[in-house]
């Protein structure tokens, strides 16, 4: 009897040798007379970046954020929290420049005279009551812009949210001078626009130019003008945005996701496109020695084995010596349901000649699936649950130290009559 271990996605030589040493030790302890071999395919048939990652924008050019990058980053923060700029104004206020003076207190304010920020808030409340008022400058443009960008449904709720927020009330009370009121008007316009965009989500059909025009229209309605140069909230928000979401950071994320995921995700994509080569390699390794052979496939290794065994059995020539298949943490059942297995269309039965199949899964391993329910009534197929008590992704590799895995393999070998 022989065991042939087929590793999963993303595994390269060093990881394979460590993993296989563990599997071989555990199998040899239970099956002293059996040969335990490995089918290492990662470097020969696994994926790599053939052009060194040149397809990844920004991967090789660290650079630094330009104005467009910073603006995009700021809007990313606003979409996540439309009130964030107002919150900065509410908490930080404006520096008055006078020692010992409280922020927002105007020493020259006339008693009983409305502060500048209160006027802006009053205009905001009026706009919330009649958001499509066509009086004033650019009549009708606001409604047309909202309808054309898919933001109309979320506009009024966004107005009401900003007008009713404690952040707006506090910032308005602190805005005692005209420059502060103009900044408050711009911040409110951005908050309302971001709220409408966030509500629309993927249904929004809004360009950056249309977004900026909406902000300009709202700012004008609220008594403000262009965004105030050196505005306090804008400076603070901009610095925060630059720290958390600038283009260089996005480049780093894209690089780490693309390059870091290349062995794992890339192996899967390469197999889907060129799986014939790997299946031929597996067939040659399986038939190189006389059976009976127990095939143990982890993750993508299990997918390739299911494909190979089903393809060969369907032709009437099952793979010689392949008497038992053990898949561990495998996505083969899920791909079968999707219609993404090469050999098995959805709803088809396992062909005659397909061996017994023990499928091992862990509920904490999000890459493991059940085989029995998708092949109901087939006595060759059984599932076995392993509980590693490890979170994902550790659970995807935690099978190999679990005694219950090898106990269940031993029972499956006995049930298959392999000796």
mmCIF file of C-alpha atoms in Angstrom:
data_model
loop_
_atom_site.group_PDB
_atom_site.id
_atom_site.type_symbol
_atom_site.label_atom_id
_atom_site.label_comp_id
_atom_site.label_asym_id
_atom_site.label_seq_id
_atom_site.Cartn_x
_atom_site.Cartn_y
_atom_site.Cartn_z
ATOM 1 C CA UNK A 1 0.000 0.000 0.000
ATOM 2 C CA UNK A 2 1.151 3.496 -0.802
ATOM 3 C CA UNK A 3 0.099 6.999 0.246
ATOM 4 C CA UNK A 4 0.573 9.872 -2.174
ATOM 5 C CA UNK A 5 0.248 13.369 -0.681
ATOM 6 C CA UNK A 6 -0.726 16.238 -3.019
ATOM 7 C CA UNK A 7 -0.289 19.668 -1.455
ATOM 8 C CA UNK A 8 -2.517 22.682 -1.912
ATOM 9 C CA UNK A 9 -2.352 26.160 -3.347
ATOM 10 C CA UNK A 10 0.468 28.571 -2.608
ATOM 11 C CA UNK A 11 2.851 25.893 -1.305
ATOM 12 C CA UNK A 12 6.463 26.096 -2.405
ATOM 13 C CA UNK A 13 9.489 23.933 -1.606
ATOM 14 C CA UNK A 14 10.289 25.005 1.950
ATOM 15 C CA UNK A 15 6.680 24.907 3.112
ATOM 16 C CA UNK A 16 6.098 21.615 1.326
ATOM 17 C CA UNK A 17 9.050 19.897 2.958
ATOM 18 C CA UNK A 18 7.953 20.954 6.429
ATOM 19 C CA UNK A 19 4.349 19.947 5.839
ATOM 20 C CA UNK A 20 5.128 16.640 4.194
ATOM 21 C CA UNK A 21 7.545 15.651 6.948
ATOM 22 C CA UNK A 22 4.674 15.982 9.423
ATOM 23 C CA UNK A 23 2.210 14.055 7.260
ATOM 24 C CA UNK A 24 4.721 11.288 6.580
ATOM 25 C CA UNK A 25 5.541 10.928 10.276
ATOM 26 C CA UNK A 26 1.877 10.636 11.296
ATOM 27 C CA UNK A 27 0.982 8.199 8.492
ATOM 28 C CA UNK A 28 4.059 6.030 9.090
ATOM 29 C CA UNK A 29 3.099 5.706 12.759
ATOM 30 C CA UNK A 30 -0.303 4.222 11.813
ATOM 31 C CA UNK A 31 0.771 2.317 8.692
ATOM 32 C CA UNK A 32 4.291 1.017 9.412
ATOM 33 C CA UNK A 33 4.618 -0.989 6.214
ATOM 34 C CA UNK A 34 3.246 1.585 3.817
ATOM 35 C CA UNK A 35 5.220 3.826 1.491
ATOM 36 C CA UNK A 36 4.483 7.524 1.926
ATOM 37 C CA UNK A 37 5.308 9.696 -1.066
ATOM 38 C CA UNK A 38 4.653 13.266 -2.051
ATOM 39 C CA UNK A 39 3.695 14.883 -5.312
ATOM 40 C CA UNK A 40 5.292 18.320 -5.172
ATOM 41 C CA UNK A 41 3.944 20.464 -8.001
ATOM 42 C CA UNK A 42 4.150 24.052 -6.671
ATOM 43 C CA UNK A 43 7.244 25.288 -8.451
ATOM 44 C CA UNK A 44 6.622 23.514 -11.734
ATOM 45 C CA UNK A 45 2.900 24.138 -12.157
ATOM 46 C CA UNK A 46 2.263 26.951 -9.685
ATOM 47 C CA UNK A 47 1.796 30.581 -10.617
ATOM 48 C CA UNK A 48 4.331 33.378 -10.620
ATOM 49 C CA UNK A 49 4.527 36.919 -11.934
ATOM 50 C CA UNK A 50 6.160 36.310 -15.287
ATOM 51 C CA UNK A 51 6.906 39.981 -15.895
ATOM 52 C CA UNK A 52 7.927 40.740 -12.339
ATOM 53 C CA UNK A 53 4.701 42.504 -11.454
ATOM 54 C CA UNK A 54 4.857 45.124 -14.202
ATOM 55 C CA UNK A 55 1.066 44.911 -14.597
ATOM 56 C CA UNK A 56 0.540 46.321 -11.092
ATOM 57 C CA UNK A 57 0.080 50.126 -11.182
ATOM 58 C CA UNK A 58 2.401 51.918 -8.806
ATOM 59 C CA UNK A 59 4.170 48.788 -7.626
ATOM 60 C CA UNK A 60 7.587 50.011 -8.718
ATOM 61 C CA UNK A 61 7.062 53.749 -8.336
ATOM 62 C CA UNK A 62 6.698 54.721 -4.686
ATOM 63 C CA UNK A 63 6.253 58.464 -5.351
ATOM 64 C CA UNK A 64 4.084 60.604 -3.154
ATOM 65 C CA UNK A 65 0.492 61.765 -3.208
ATOM 66 C CA UNK A 66 -0.424 64.571 -5.572
ATOM 67 C CA UNK A 67 -3.400 66.889 -5.141
ATOM 68 C CA UNK A 68 -5.778 64.513 -6.931
ATOM 69 C CA UNK A 69 -4.697 61.634 -4.688
ATOM 70 C CA UNK A 70 -5.255 63.708 -1.564
ATOM 71 C CA UNK A 71 -8.684 64.817 -2.758
ATOM 72 C CA UNK A 72 -9.689 61.223 -3.468
ATOM 73 C CA UNK A 73 -8.477 60.231 -0.033
ATOM 74 C CA UNK A 74 -10.520 62.975 1.646
ATOM 75 C CA UNK A 75 -13.675 61.874 -0.130
ATOM 76 C CA UNK A 76 -12.976 58.322 0.951
ATOM 77 C CA UNK A 77 -13.149 59.493 4.556
ATOM 78 C CA UNK A 78 -16.286 61.544 3.910
ATOM 79 C CA UNK A 79 -18.089 58.628 2.310
ATOM 80 C CA UNK A 80 -17.265 56.477 5.324
ATOM 81 C CA UNK A 81 -18.418 59.221 7.719
ATOM 82 C CA UNK A 82 -20.210 62.193 6.093
ATOM 83 C CA UNK A 83 -20.020 64.161 9.366
ATOM 84 C CA UNK A 84 -16.283 63.778 9.899
ATOM 85 C CA UNK A 85 -15.318 67.259 8.658
ATOM 86 C CA UNK A 86 -18.084 68.843 10.731
ATOM 87 C CA UNK A 87 -16.870 66.851 13.713
ATOM 88 C CA UNK A 88 -13.430 68.405 13.338
ATOM 89 C CA UNK A 89 -14.977 71.886 13.357
ATOM 90 C CA UNK A 90 -17.244 71.046 16.284
ATOM 91 C CA UNK A 91 -14.382 69.755 18.406
ATOM 92 C CA UNK A 92 -11.455 71.913 17.292
ATOM 93 C CA UNK A 93 -13.261 75.116 16.447
ATOM 94 C CA UNK A 94 -11.181 78.055 15.199
ATOM 95 C CA UNK A 95 -8.228 79.780 16.765
ATOM 96 C CA UNK A 96 -9.124 83.340 17.733
ATOM 97 C CA UNK A 97 -5.517 84.326 18.260
ATOM 98 C CA UNK A 98 -6.141 85.934 21.647
ATOM 99 C CA UNK A 99 -4.441 84.450 24.700
ATOM 100 C CA UNK A 100 -6.892 83.177 27.260
ATOM 101 C CA UNK A 101 -9.887 83.533 24.943
ATOM 102 C CA UNK A 102 -12.188 80.575 24.545
ATOM 103 C CA UNK A 103 -12.357 79.118 21.029
ATOM 104 C CA UNK A 104 -15.324 80.498 19.146
ATOM 105 C CA UNK A 105 -15.789 83.514 21.422
ATOM 106 C CA UNK A 106 -15.731 86.804 19.553
ATOM 107 C CA UNK A 107 -14.656 89.636 21.899
ATOM 108 C CA UNK A 108 -16.185 92.161 19.486
ATOM 109 C CA UNK A 109 -19.543 90.381 19.076
ATOM 110 C CA UNK A 110 -22.595 92.637 19.568
ATOM 111 C CA UNK A 111 -25.085 91.349 22.153
ATOM 112 C CA UNK A 112 -28.195 89.944 20.514
ATOM 113 C CA UNK A 113 -26.647 89.879 17.037
ATOM 114 C CA UNK A 114 -26.791 86.509 15.252
ATOM 115 C CA UNK A 115 -23.362 84.908 14.824
ATOM 116 C CA UNK A 116 -22.262 84.082 11.301
ATOM 117 C CA UNK A 117 -22.494 80.298 11.838
ATOM 118 C CA UNK A 118 -26.117 80.537 12.996
ATOM 119 C CA UNK A 119 -27.021 82.181 9.698
ATOM 120 C CA UNK A 120 -25.477 79.273 7.796
ATOM 121 C CA UNK A 121 -27.407 76.753 9.884
ATOM 122 C CA UNK A 122 -30.633 78.656 9.311
ATOM 123 C CA UNK A 123 -30.076 78.440 5.558
ATOM 124 C CA UNK A 124 -29.342 74.725 5.911
ATOM 125 C CA UNK A 125 -32.641 74.133 7.726
ATOM 126 C CA UNK A 126 -34.520 76.079 5.052
ATOM 127 C CA UNK A 127 -32.869 73.994 2.374
ATOM 128 C CA UNK A 128 -33.820 70.799 4.202
ATOM 129 C CA UNK A 129 -37.443 71.953 4.239
ATOM 130 C CA UNK A 130 -37.445 72.862 0.548
ATOM 131 C CA UNK A 131 -34.450 71.115 -1.062
ATOM 132 C CA UNK A 132 -35.511 71.854 -4.641
ATOM 133 C CA UNK A 133 -36.391 75.514 -4.294
ATOM 134 C CA UNK A 134 -35.802 77.028 -7.734
ATOM 135 C CA UNK A 135 -35.406 80.581 -6.531
ATOM 136 C CA UNK A 136 -32.018 82.237 -6.427
ATOM 137 C CA UNK A 137 -28.942 81.518 -8.485
ATOM 138 C CA UNK A 138 -28.885 78.613 -11.007
ATOM 139 C CA UNK A 139 -32.592 77.725 -10.744
ATOM 140 C CA UNK A 140 -33.357 74.089 -11.510
ATOM 141 C CA UNK A 141 -29.719 73.042 -11.881
ATOM 142 C CA UNK A 142 -29.617 71.375 -8.465
ATOM 143 C CA UNK A 143 -32.569 69.107 -9.197
ATOM 144 C CA UNK A 144 -31.298 68.249 -12.657
ATOM 145 C CA UNK A 145 -27.880 67.392 -11.256
ATOM 146 C CA UNK A 146 -29.328 65.168 -8.542
ATOM 147 C CA UNK A 147 -31.598 63.343 -10.987
ATOM 148 C CA UNK A 148 -28.787 62.857 -13.463
ATOM 149 C CA UNK A 149 -26.388 61.358 -10.925
ATOM 150 C CA UNK A 150 -28.748 59.032 -9.052
ATOM 151 C CA UNK A 151 -28.393 61.058 -5.845
ATOM 152 C CA UNK A 152 -31.938 62.441 -5.639
ATOM 153 C CA UNK A 153 -33.297 59.736 -3.299
ATOM 154 C CA UNK A 154 -30.576 60.239 -0.720
ATOM 155 C CA UNK A 155 -30.339 64.027 -0.939
ATOM 156 C CA UNK A 156 -33.078 65.045 1.459
ATOM 157 C CA UNK A 157 -32.137 62.431 4.122
ATOM 158 C CA UNK A 158 -28.545 63.679 3.874
ATOM 159 C CA UNK A 159 -29.702 67.277 4.321
ATOM 160 C CA UNK A 160 -31.785 66.329 7.344
ATOM 161 C CA UNK A 161 -28.946 64.295 8.864
ATOM 162 C CA UNK A 162 -26.535 67.214 8.595
ATOM 163 C CA UNK A 163 -29.073 69.798 9.770
ATOM 164 C CA UNK A 164 -30.063 67.714 12.776
ATOM 165 C CA UNK A 165 -26.569 66.737 13.819
ATOM 166 C CA UNK A 166 -24.966 67.871 17.042
ATOM 167 C CA UNK A 167 -21.771 68.383 15.068
ATOM 168 C CA UNK A 168 -23.363 71.031 12.845
ATOM 169 C CA UNK A 169 -24.946 72.821 15.817
ATOM 170 C CA UNK A 170 -21.690 72.946 17.736
ATOM 171 C CA UNK A 171 -19.633 74.008 14.730
ATOM 172 C CA UNK A 172 -22.227 76.696 13.922
ATOM 173 C CA UNK A 173 -21.995 78.105 17.430
ATOM 174 C CA UNK A 174 -18.220 78.372 17.092
ATOM 175 C CA UNK A 175 -18.293 80.072 13.680
ATOM 176 C CA UNK A 176 -18.476 83.704 14.782
ATOM 177 C CA UNK A 177 -16.724 85.360 11.848
ATOM 178 C CA UNK A 178 -17.416 85.409 8.112
ATOM 179 C CA UNK A 179 -14.374 83.316 7.051
ATOM 180 C CA UNK A 180 -15.428 80.680 9.585
ATOM 181 C CA UNK A 181 -19.006 80.766 8.275
ATOM 182 C CA UNK A 182 -17.753 80.265 4.720
ATOM 183 C CA UNK A 183 -15.724 77.241 5.835
ATOM 184 C CA UNK A 184 -18.744 75.896 7.698
ATOM 185 C CA UNK A 185 -20.910 76.285 4.577
ATOM 186 C CA UNK A 186 -18.387 74.351 2.476
ATOM 187 C CA UNK A 187 -18.069 71.620 5.116
ATOM 188 C CA UNK A 188 -21.850 71.260 5.315
ATOM 189 C CA UNK A 189 -22.087 71.066 1.517
ATOM 190 C CA UNK A 190 -19.494 68.326 1.438
ATOM 191 C CA UNK A 191 -21.226 66.468 4.258
ATOM 192 C CA UNK A 192 -24.587 66.517 2.469
ATOM 193 C CA UNK A 193 -23.019 65.460 -0.826
ATOM 194 C CA UNK A 194 -21.104 62.623 0.832
ATOM 195 C CA UNK A 195 -24.268 61.474 2.612
ATOM 196 C CA UNK A 196 -26.190 61.335 -0.660
ATOM 197 C CA UNK A 197 -23.327 59.462 -2.346
ATOM 198 C CA UNK A 198 -23.076 56.985 0.525
ATOM 199 C CA UNK A 199 -26.824 56.322 0.373
ATOM 200 C CA UNK A 200 -26.758 55.741 -3.374
ATOM 201 C CA UNK A 201 -23.741 53.450 -3.121
ATOM 202 C CA UNK A 202 -23.149 51.469 -6.292
ATOM 203 C CA UNK A 203 -26.284 52.995 -7.852
ATOM 204 C CA UNK A 204 -24.647 56.420 -7.999
ATOM 205 C CA UNK A 205 -23.672 57.573 -11.481
ATOM 206 C CA UNK A 206 -21.717 60.606 -10.440
ATOM 207 C CA UNK A 207 -18.426 61.865 -11.801
ATOM 208 C CA UNK A 208 -15.971 63.832 -9.689
ATOM 209 C CA UNK A 209 -16.838 66.958 -11.677
ATOM 210 C CA UNK A 210 -20.555 66.469 -10.964
ATOM 211 C CA UNK A 211 -19.812 65.858 -7.302
ATOM 212 C CA UNK A 212 -17.765 69.062 -7.101
ATOM 213 C CA UNK A 213 -20.491 71.029 -8.888
ATOM 214 C CA UNK A 214 -23.049 69.766 -6.366
ATOM 215 C CA UNK A 215 -20.803 70.936 -3.535
ATOM 216 C CA UNK A 216 -20.472 74.373 -5.187
ATOM 217 C CA UNK A 217 -24.234 74.737 -5.603
ATOM 218 C CA UNK A 218 -24.900 73.742 -2.008
ATOM 219 C CA UNK A 219 -22.153 75.997 -0.682
ATOM 220 C CA UNK A 220 -23.692 78.928 -2.544
ATOM 221 C CA UNK A 221 -27.145 78.093 -1.157
ATOM 222 C CA UNK A 222 -25.649 78.161 2.342
ATOM 223 C CA UNK A 223 -24.108 81.588 1.886
ATOM 224 C CA UNK A 224 -20.555 80.472 1.290
ATOM 225 C CA UNK A 225 -18.180 80.724 -1.608
ATOM 226 C CA UNK A 226 -15.205 78.724 -2.751
ATOM 227 C CA UNK A 227 -13.495 76.515 -0.224
ATOM 228 C CA UNK A 228 -11.482 78.722 2.100
ATOM 229 C CA UNK A 229 -7.707 78.393 1.523
ATOM 230 C CA UNK A 230 -5.977 77.127 4.650
ATOM 231 C CA UNK A 231 -9.310 76.169 6.241
ATOM 232 C CA UNK A 232 -8.724 74.453 9.559
ATOM 233 C CA UNK A 233 -11.003 71.444 9.141
ATOM 234 C CA UNK A 234 -9.785 70.877 5.604
ATOM 235 C CA UNK A 235 -6.172 70.860 6.771
ATOM 236 C CA UNK A 236 -6.853 68.390 9.556
ATOM 237 C CA UNK A 237 -9.021 66.170 7.375
ATOM 238 C CA UNK A 238 -6.453 66.270 4.598
ATOM 239 C CA UNK A 239 -3.632 65.208 6.885
ATOM 240 C CA UNK A 240 -5.710 62.315 8.206
ATOM 241 C CA UNK A 241 -6.687 61.258 4.705
ATOM 242 C CA UNK A 242 -3.067 61.326 3.583
ATOM 243 C CA UNK A 243 -2.140 59.031 6.447
ATOM 244 C CA UNK A 244 -4.805 56.395 5.844
ATOM 245 C CA UNK A 245 -5.697 56.281 2.186
ATOM 246 C CA UNK A 246 -3.290 58.006 -0.180
ATOM 247 C CA UNK A 247 -2.222 56.582 -3.505
ATOM 248 C CA UNK A 248 1.162 55.362 -2.240
ATOM 249 C CA UNK A 249 -0.669 53.380 0.431
ATOM 250 C CA UNK A 250 -3.097 52.076 -2.169
ATOM 251 C CA UNK A 251 -0.107 51.119 -4.289
ATOM 252 C CA UNK A 252 1.336 49.260 -1.319
ATOM 253 C CA UNK A 253 -1.967 47.519 -0.679
ATOM 254 C CA UNK A 254 -2.344 46.632 -4.337
ATOM 255 C CA UNK A 255 1.210 45.360 -4.402
ATOM 256 C CA UNK A 256 0.835 43.278 -1.259
ATOM 257 C CA UNK A 257 -2.520 41.893 -2.385
ATOM 258 C CA UNK A 258 -1.322 41.125 -5.901
ATOM 259 C CA UNK A 259 2.190 39.920 -5.200
ATOM 260 C CA UNK A 260 1.360 38.394 -1.821
ATOM 261 C CA UNK A 261 -1.657 36.542 -3.191
ATOM 262 C CA UNK A 262 0.142 35.358 -6.315
ATOM 263 C CA UNK A 263 1.169 31.919 -5.006
ATOM 264 C CA UNK A 264 -2.225 31.137 -3.464
ATOM 265 C CA UNK A 265 -4.786 32.825 -5.708
ATOM 266 C CA UNK A 266 -2.517 32.604 -8.715
ATOM 267 C CA UNK A 267 -2.202 28.828 -8.423
ATOM 268 C CA UNK A 268 -5.983 28.490 -8.509
ATOM 269 C CA UNK A 269 -6.353 30.754 -11.536
ATOM 270 C CA UNK A 270 -3.517 29.013 -13.341
ATOM 271 C CA UNK A 271 -5.058 25.604 -12.634
ATOM 272 C CA UNK A 272 -8.426 26.725 -14.000
ATOM 273 C CA UNK A 273 -6.712 27.834 -17.206
ATOM 274 C CA UNK A 274 -4.036 25.150 -17.572
ATOM 275 C CA UNK A 275 -5.039 22.301 -15.303
ATOM 276 C CA UNK A 276 -4.332 19.669 -17.934
ATOM 277 C CA UNK A 277 -0.597 19.892 -17.255
ATOM 278 C CA UNK A 278 -0.978 19.324 -13.511
ATOM 279 C CA UNK A 279 -3.448 16.467 -13.990
ATOM 280 C CA UNK A 280 -1.067 14.734 -16.401
ATOM 281 C CA UNK A 281 1.728 15.110 -13.846
ATOM 282 C CA UNK A 282 -0.460 13.624 -11.099
ATOM 283 C CA UNK A 283 -1.488 10.725 -13.337
ATOM 284 C CA UNK A 284 2.137 9.910 -14.041
ATOM 285 C CA UNK A 285 3.046 9.987 -10.337
ATOM 286 C CA UNK A 286 0.083 7.837 -9.324
ATOM 287 C CA UNK A 287 0.768 5.166 -11.921
ATOM 288 C CA UNK A 288 4.557 5.177 -11.452
ATOM 289 C CA UNK A 289 4.219 2.594 -8.676
ATOM 290 C CA UNK A 290 1.839 -0.336 -8.403
ATOM 291 C CA UNK A 291 -1.230 0.185 -6.222
ATOM 292 C CA UNK A 292 -3.171 0.168 -4.103
ATOM 293 C CA UNK A 293 -2.700 3.899 -3.572
ATOM 294 C CA UNK A 294 -4.393 6.238 -1.115
ATOM 295 C CA UNK A 295 -4.458 9.756 -2.536
ATOM 296 C CA UNK A 296 -4.491 12.614 -0.038
ATOM 297 C CA UNK A 297 -5.155 16.026 -1.544
ATOM 298 C CA UNK A 298 -5.154 19.298 0.366
ATOM 299 C CA UNK A 299 -7.138 22.279 -0.941
ATOM 300 C CA UNK A 300 -6.312 22.737 -4.652
ATOM 301 C CA UNK A 301 -4.549 19.365 -4.589
ATOM 302 C CA UNK A 302 -7.914 17.793 -3.797
ATOM 303 C CA UNK A 303 -9.611 19.672 -6.629
ATOM 304 C CA UNK A 304 -7.043 18.438 -9.127
ATOM 305 C CA UNK A 305 -7.415 14.843 -7.897
ATOM 306 C CA UNK A 306 -11.227 14.926 -8.134
ATOM 307 C CA UNK A 307 -10.953 16.313 -11.670
ATOM 308 C CA UNK A 308 -8.385 13.729 -12.706
ATOM 309 C CA UNK A 309 -10.179 10.721 -11.235
ATOM 310 C CA UNK A 310 -13.549 11.775 -12.659
ATOM 311 C CA UNK A 311 -12.153 12.526 -16.106
ATOM 312 C CA UNK A 312 -10.364 9.197 -16.371
ATOM 313 C CA UNK A 313 -13.278 7.197 -14.948
ATOM 314 C CA UNK A 314 -15.669 8.851 -17.404
ATOM 315 C CA UNK A 315 -13.595 7.517 -20.301
ATOM 316 C CA UNK A 316 -13.927 3.966 -18.978
ATOM 317 C CA UNK A 317 -10.274 3.814 -17.935
ATOM 318 C CA UNK A 318 -10.039 4.713 -14.212
ATOM 319 C CA UNK A 319 -6.615 5.672 -12.914
ATOM 320 C CA UNK A 320 -4.919 2.351 -12.079
ATOM 321 C CA UNK A 321 -4.289 1.740 -8.387
ATOM 322 C CA UNK A 322 -6.221 4.772 -7.116
ATOM 323 C CA UNK A 323 -8.359 2.962 -4.551
ATOM 324 C CA UNK A 324 -9.135 5.733 -2.041
ATOM 325 C CA UNK A 325 -9.309 9.503 -2.316
ATOM 326 C CA UNK A 326 -8.992 11.709 0.755
ATOM 327 C CA UNK A 327 -9.597 15.428 0.259
ATOM 328 C CA UNK A 328 -8.742 17.766 3.120
ATOM 329 C CA UNK A 329 -9.956 21.364 3.272
ATOM 330 C CA UNK A 330 -11.090 21.103 -0.322
ATOM 331 C CA UNK A 331 -13.239 23.379 -2.447
ATOM 332 C CA UNK A 332 -14.089 20.604 -4.929
ATOM 333 C CA UNK A 333 -17.724 20.196 -3.743
ATOM 334 C CA UNK A 334 -18.334 23.945 -4.011
ATOM 335 C CA UNK A 335 -16.781 24.159 -7.480
ATOM 336 C CA UNK A 336 -18.975 21.213 -8.495
ATOM 337 C CA UNK A 337 -22.073 23.205 -7.481
ATOM 338 C CA UNK A 338 -20.801 26.216 -9.436
ATOM 339 C CA UNK A 339 -20.132 24.134 -12.527
ATOM 340 C CA UNK A 340 -16.436 24.984 -12.263
ATOM 341 C CA UNK A 341 -15.045 21.443 -12.065
ATOM 342 C CA UNK A 342 -13.534 20.282 -15.335
ATOM 343 C CA UNK A 343 -14.951 16.771 -15.222
ATOM 344 C CA UNK A 344 -18.314 17.075 -13.475
ATOM 345 C CA UNK A 345 -21.155 19.290 -14.715
ATOM 346 C CA UNK A 346 -23.547 20.393 -11.960
ATOM 347 C CA UNK A 347 -26.068 17.685 -11.121
ATOM 348 C CA UNK A 348 -24.061 14.876 -12.699
ATOM 349 C CA UNK A 349 -23.200 11.766 -10.730
ATOM 350 C CA UNK A 350 -19.693 10.559 -10.019
ATOM 351 C CA UNK A 351 -18.794 8.183 -12.849
ATOM 352 C CA UNK A 352 -18.459 4.451 -12.447
ATOM 353 C CA UNK A 353 -14.865 3.676 -11.502
ATOM 354 C CA UNK A 354 -14.452 6.722 -9.284
ATOM 355 C CA UNK A 355 -12.906 5.482 -6.005
ATOM 356 C CA UNK A 356 -14.184 5.856 -2.462
ATOM 357 C CA UNK A 357 -13.997 9.472 -1.385
ATOM 358 C CA UNK A 358 -13.416 10.684 2.174
ATOM 359 C CA UNK A 359 -13.818 14.457 2.408
ATOM 360 C CA UNK A 360 -12.450 16.131 5.567
ATOM 361 C CA UNK A 361 -13.579 19.600 6.591
ATOM 362 C CA UNK A 362 -13.456 22.060 9.487
ATOM 363 C CA UNK A 363 -16.317 24.483 10.113
ATOM 364 C CA UNK A 364 -13.774 27.189 10.912
ATOM 365 C CA UNK A 365 -12.029 26.669 7.572
ATOM 366 C CA UNK A 366 -13.935 28.799 5.090
ATOM 367 C CA UNK A 367 -12.184 26.981 2.233
ATOM 368 C CA UNK A 368 -13.592 23.570 3.154
ATOM 369 C CA UNK A 369 -16.909 22.203 1.908
ATOM 370 C CA UNK A 370 -19.187 19.167 2.244
ATOM 371 C CA UNK A 371 -19.166 16.504 -0.479
ATOM 372 C CA UNK A 372 -21.900 14.146 0.761
ATOM 373 C CA UNK A 373 -24.856 16.537 0.334
ATOM 374 C CA UNK A 374 -23.965 17.353 -3.274
ATOM 375 C CA UNK A 375 -23.657 13.671 -4.168
ATOM 376 C CA UNK A 376 -26.671 12.354 -2.229
ATOM 377 C CA UNK A 377 -27.099 8.622 -2.050
ATOM 378 C CA UNK A 378 -23.610 7.819 -3.355
ATOM 379 C CA UNK A 379 -22.161 5.297 -0.854
ATOM 380 C CA UNK A 380 -18.629 6.064 -2.028
ATOM 381 C CA UNK A 381 -18.744 9.619 -0.625
ATOM 382 C CA UNK A 382 -18.456 10.480 3.079
ATOM 383 C CA UNK A 383 -17.588 13.599 5.056
ATOM 384 C CA UNK A 384 -15.633 13.856 8.289
ATOM 385 C CA UNK A 385 -15.439 16.936 10.484
ATOM 386 C CA UNK A 386 -12.219 17.969 12.186
ATOM 387 C CA UNK A 387 -12.338 20.661 14.858
ATOM 388 C CA UNK A 388 -8.985 22.374 15.166
ATOM 389 C CA UNK A 389 -10.442 25.236 17.264
ATOM 390 C CA UNK A 390 -8.292 27.551 15.176
ATOM 391 C CA UNK A 391 -9.644 30.622 13.363
ATOM 392 C CA UNK A 392 -9.282 31.023 9.635
ATOM 393 C CA UNK A 393 -6.808 31.073 7.916
ATOM 394 C CA UNK A 394 -4.872 28.960 10.453
ATOM 395 C CA UNK A 395 -7.690 26.396 10.360
ATOM 396 C CA UNK A 396 -6.992 25.718 6.683
ATOM 397 C CA UNK A 397 -3.590 24.243 7.553
ATOM 398 C CA UNK A 398 -4.372 22.912 11.037
ATOM 399 C CA UNK A 399 -5.640 19.495 9.901
ATOM 400 C CA UNK A 400 -2.295 17.783 9.801
ATOM 401 C CA UNK A 401 -1.680 17.739 13.556
ATOM 402 C CA UNK A 402 -5.169 16.465 14.407
ATOM 403 C CA UNK A 403 -5.161 12.796 15.525
ATOM 404 C CA UNK A 404 -8.783 12.431 14.420
ATOM 405 C CA UNK A 405 -7.741 13.017 10.806
ATOM 406 C CA UNK A 406 -5.420 10.030 10.783
ATOM 407 C CA UNK A 407 -7.866 7.898 12.761
ATOM 408 C CA UNK A 408 -10.510 8.544 10.126
ATOM 409 C CA UNK A 409 -8.074 7.810 7.287
ATOM 410 C CA UNK A 410 -7.202 4.523 8.969
ATOM 411 C CA UNK A 411 -10.858 3.574 9.186
ATOM 412 C CA UNK A 412 -11.413 4.548 5.538
ATOM 413 C CA UNK A 413 -8.485 2.356 4.492
ATOM 414 C CA UNK A 414 -10.028 -0.575 6.356
ATOM 415 C CA UNK A 415 -13.474 0.044 4.856
ATOM 416 C CA UNK A 416 -11.937 0.133 1.373
ATOM 417 C CA UNK A 417 -10.229 -3.219 2.008
ATOM 418 C CA UNK A 418 -6.794 -1.832 1.310
ATOM 419 C CA UNK A 419 -3.934 -3.608 2.934
#
